[in-house]
XYZ file of N, CA and C in Angstrom:
330
model
N -3.924 12.050 -0.403
C -2.939 12.294 -0.654
C -1.883 11.115 -1.570
N -1.390 11.549 -2.649
C -0.906 10.311 -3.191
C 0.242 10.381 -3.273
N 1.418 9.122 -3.327
C 2.771 8.873 -3.383
C 2.960 9.396 -4.672
N 4.403 10.108 -4.765
C 4.634 9.666 -5.996
C 6.077 9.515 -6.231
N 6.509 9.376 -5.071
C 8.064 9.186 -5.016
C 8.012 7.736 -4.284
N 8.967 7.153 -3.639
C 9.531 5.751 -2.777
C 9.596 6.714 -1.430
N 10.503 7.822 -1.718
C 9.849 8.418 -0.116
C 8.224 8.623 0.394
N 7.626 8.815 -0.604
C 6.305 9.303 -0.022
C 5.696 7.970 0.858
N 6.298 7.043 0.085
C 6.153 5.348 0.825
C 6.516 5.099 2.552
N 7.413 6.173 3.003
C 8.339 5.778 4.144
C 7.567 5.384 5.006
N 6.186 5.841 5.523
C 5.744 5.424 6.467
C 5.084 3.977 6.757
N 4.696 3.624 5.022
C 4.019 2.091 5.376
C 5.326 1.593 5.661
N 5.831 1.953 4.559
C 7.074 0.804 4.638
C 8.112 0.602 6.200
N 8.084 1.922 6.788
C 8.582 1.757 8.196
C 7.710 0.947 8.849
N 6.547 1.135 9.000
C 5.315 0.867 9.669
C 6.066 -0.971 9.528
N 6.028 -1.794 8.309
C 6.388 -2.788 7.741
C 7.553 -2.962 8.896
N 8.489 -2.585 8.325
C 10.381 -3.114 9.227
C 9.628 -3.094 11.030
N 8.945 -2.086 11.488
C 8.670 -2.460 13.318
C 7.563 -3.295 12.933
N 7.009 -3.784 12.111
C 5.781 -5.208 12.415
C 6.851 -6.136 12.931
N 7.578 -5.939 11.583
C 8.822 -7.158 11.985
C 9.687 -7.391 12.819
N 10.025 -6.423 13.287
C 10.626 -6.351 14.443
C 9.845 -6.974 16.166
N 8.639 -6.403 16.174
C 8.099 -6.300 17.133
C 7.383 -7.521 17.101
N 7.144 -8.251 16.000
C 6.089 -9.813 15.844
C 6.631 -10.366 14.794
N 7.776 -10.901 14.922
C 8.692 -11.936 14.431
C 8.073 -12.985 14.102
N 7.462 -13.544 15.620
C 6.819 -14.871 15.242
C 5.048 -15.235 14.632
N 4.582 -13.773 14.534
C 3.331 -14.168 13.777
C 3.689 -14.602 12.637
N 2.193 -15.079 12.021
C 2.442 -15.708 10.972
C 2.267 -14.664 9.591
N 2.782 -15.015 8.242
C 3.104 -14.224 7.572
C 1.719 -13.843 6.719
N 2.209 -12.498 6.220
C 0.829 -12.424 5.533
C 0.929 -11.716 4.385
N 0.092 -11.648 3.313
C 0.313 -10.283 2.034
C 0.243 -9.589 2.242
N 1.059 -8.696 2.057
C 1.291 -7.461 2.422
C 1.158 -6.364 1.202
N 0.529 -5.517 1.366
C -0.414 -4.806 0.226
C 0.132 -2.886 0.933
N 0.947 -2.568 -0.302
C 0.724 -0.861 0.359
C 0.447 -0.293 -1.366
N 0.186 0.746 -1.316
C -0.705 1.034 -1.881
C 0.036 2.709 -2.145
N 0.270 3.560 -3.026
C 0.251 4.669 -3.641
C -0.477 5.847 -3.244
N -1.736 5.018 -3.405
C -3.083 6.161 -3.390
C -3.501 6.101 -2.022
N -3.165 5.062 -1.457
C -3.048 5.296 0.174
C -2.307 5.206 1.213
N -1.047 5.964 0.965
C 0.619 5.699 1.581
C 0.374 5.889 2.950
N -0.886 6.090 3.831
C -0.685 6.106 5.070
C -1.917 4.950 5.471
N -1.792 3.753 5.003
C -2.360 2.426 5.002
C -1.536 1.062 4.618
N -1.300 0.210 5.644
C -1.068 -0.690 5.424
C -1.914 -1.828 5.256
N -2.001 -3.002 4.510
C -2.928 -3.875 4.545
C -1.983 -5.150 4.875
N -2.894 -5.820 5.526
C -2.081 -7.844 5.882
C -3.470 -8.410 5.368
N -3.471 -9.431 4.753
C -4.046 -10.005 3.899
C -3.952 -11.445 4.337
N -5.177 -12.410 4.538
C -5.094 -14.008 5.318
C -5.800 -14.722 4.809
N -5.343 -15.403 4.219
C -5.832 -16.723 2.709
C -6.333 -17.812 3.437
N -7.527 -18.157 4.074
C -8.160 -19.554 4.141
C -6.880 -19.451 5.652
N -7.048 -18.680 6.567
C -6.076 -18.979 7.373
C -6.629 -18.284 9.004
N -7.965 -17.818 9.343
C -8.660 -17.287 10.381
C -7.812 -17.432 11.524
N -6.969 -18.293 11.931
C -5.798 -18.130 12.880
C -5.211 -17.159 12.871
N -4.187 -16.888 11.589
C -3.381 -15.841 11.532
C -3.834 -14.634 11.605
N -5.509 -14.370 10.970
C -6.456 -12.876 11.391
C -5.986 -12.569 12.713
N -6.433 -13.671 13.956
C -7.021 -13.840 15.027
C -5.463 -13.165 16.121
N -4.718 -14.133 15.069
C -3.283 -13.869 16.363
C -2.810 -12.605 16.141
N -2.936 -11.793 14.257
C -2.541 -10.389 13.970
C -3.306 -9.393 15.092
N -4.932 -9.846 14.870
C -6.068 -9.170 15.730
C -5.505 -8.751 17.567
N -5.523 -9.846 17.925
C -4.830 -9.895 19.155
C -3.700 -9.022 19.536
N -2.864 -9.455 19.183
C -1.044 -9.042 19.575
C -1.280 -7.134 19.002
N -2.584 -6.701 18.063
C -2.367 -5.125 17.770
C -3.211 -4.630 19.005
N -4.016 -5.536 19.822
C -4.887 -5.021 20.416
C -6.120 -4.413 19.628
N -6.715 -4.794 18.869
C -7.493 -4.479 18.142
C -8.807 -5.487 18.614
N -9.764 -4.151 19.158
C -10.724 -5.036 20.136
C -11.989 -6.493 19.121
N -12.441 -7.174 19.570
C -12.957 -8.048 18.430
C -14.480 -7.275 17.798
N -14.819 -6.221 18.951
C -16.054 -5.456 18.187
C -15.756 -4.794 17.228
N -14.340 -4.348 16.512
C -13.480 -3.926 15.584
C -13.814 -4.684 14.321
N -14.019 -5.833 14.453
C -13.896 -6.988 13.173
C -15.303 -6.923 12.672
N -15.362 -7.096 11.253
C -16.306 -6.817 10.333
C -16.495 -7.817 9.608
N -17.478 -8.511 9.271
C -17.823 -9.629 8.895
C -18.450 -9.515 7.523
N -18.405 -9.964 6.275
C -19.428 -9.753 5.022
C -18.867 -11.389 4.256
N -19.810 -11.393 3.163
C -19.170 -12.283 2.418
C -18.967 -11.641 0.890
N -18.549 -12.596 -0.328
C -18.831 -12.252 -1.743
C -18.539 -13.045 -2.447
N -18.537 -13.172 -3.915
C -18.901 -14.032 -4.328
C -20.172 -14.262 -4.976
N -20.331 -14.572 -6.266
C -21.761 -14.322 -6.586
C -22.692 -15.476 -5.711
N -21.854 -16.323 -4.850
C -23.039 -17.022 -4.269
C -22.432 -17.281 -2.547
N -21.883 -16.273 -2.545
C -21.718 -15.439 -1.115
C -20.858 -16.750 0.018
N -20.115 -17.735 -1.163
C -19.287 -18.731 -0.485
C -18.356 -18.425 -0.152
N -17.632 -17.295 -0.252
C -15.992 -16.659 0.718
C -16.759 -15.533 1.618
N -16.168 -15.980 3.126
C -16.468 -14.680 3.851
C -15.440 -14.485 4.039
N -15.230 -12.864 4.394
C -14.320 -11.956 5.126
C -14.193 -11.273 6.007
N -12.964 -11.536 7.067
C -12.762 -10.609 7.960
C -12.410 -9.305 7.742
N -12.655 -8.079 8.324
C -12.010 -6.993 7.906
C -11.959 -6.640 9.647
N -10.763 -5.876 10.037
C -10.600 -4.879 10.969
C -8.968 -4.018 11.283
N -9.419 -2.724 11.903
C -8.482 -1.965 11.305
C -8.046 -1.363 12.426
N -6.851 -0.274 12.711
C -6.388 0.438 13.860
C -5.246 1.016 13.426
N -5.289 1.852 14.220
C -3.374 2.784 14.183
C -2.626 2.014 14.408
N -1.508 2.124 13.631
C -0.350 1.533 14.294
C 0.911 2.462 13.862
N 2.094 3.058 14.571
C 2.870 4.377 14.081
C 2.162 5.354 13.442
N 2.287 5.637 12.149
C 1.993 6.799 11.291
C 0.870 6.083 10.425
N 1.048 5.042 10.315
C -0.218 4.466 9.273
C -1.446 3.423 9.747
N -2.568 3.560 9.175
C -3.549 2.556 9.961
C -3.522 1.557 9.152
N -3.507 -0.018 10.116
C -3.251 -0.958 9.724
C -4.419 -1.686 9.465
N -4.609 -2.776 8.341
C -5.813 -3.223 8.142
C -5.295 -4.347 7.748
N -6.226 -5.127 8.735
C -5.817 -6.701 8.623
C -7.466 -7.377 7.633
N -7.164 -8.167 6.574
C -8.427 -8.842 5.932
C -8.234 -10.428 5.605
N -9.327 -11.141 5.953
C -9.237 -12.544 5.860
C -10.001 -13.131 4.936
N -9.809 -14.439 4.221
C -10.734 -14.551 3.481
C -10.698 -16.192 3.526
N -12.062 -16.695 3.340
C -11.824 -18.354 3.796
C -12.962 -19.058 3.436
N -13.717 -19.655 2.882
C -14.760 -20.266 2.412
C -15.720 -20.082 4.006
N -17.326 -20.038 3.626
C -18.240 -19.298 4.197
C -18.374 -20.471 5.017
N -19.463 -20.272 6.033
C -19.439 -21.850 6.499
C -20.621 -22.825 6.013
N -21.562 -22.042 5.335
C -22.262 -22.747 4.128
C -21.905 -23.275 3.157
N -20.681 -22.742 2.486
C -20.224 -23.421 1.286
C -19.012 -24.517 2.138
N -18.606 -24.359 3.136
C -18.034 -25.608 3.927
C -19.072 -26.645 4.185
N -20.069 -26.457 4.853
C -20.905 -27.729 5.012
C -21.517 -28.411 3.423
N -21.814 -27.497 2.261
C -22.038 -28.164 0.723
C -21.137 -29.013 0.776
N -19.819 -28.729 1.074
C -19.149 -29.614 0.471
C -18.482 -31.037 1.280
N -18.930 -31.076 2.795
C -18.925 -32.223 3.421
C -17.489 -31.770 4.212
N -17.169 -30.526 4.333
C -15.992 -30.340 4.921
C -16.650 -29.218 6.456
N -15.654 -30.357 7.516
C -15.917 -29.427 8.979
C -15.790 -28.117 8.750
N -16.344 -27.172 9.427
C -16.173 -26.136 9.640
C -15.330 -25.743 10.685
């Protein structure tokens, strides 16, 4: 179902309000709500795997639900993805960070 009005986005927008009320002290995330997927909310974290982990634990998304991948022409960026139900929506968590091999190549400790 594609959302055509703001009212069609009520579920993800209310989900964001509930998250803010329930988890006010968790790290801020980039938030994505799409009219193409009005039953989904995405929280993304850039260069902060700890924030991803804090949200994953708070939402009781099991570690076995986390998927690992790499991206970029040289696979220099890793991404972690996990999702689970929250209210009337699916909540997706995504984290991006330099891949360990990219860190090692620059001399930065992982």
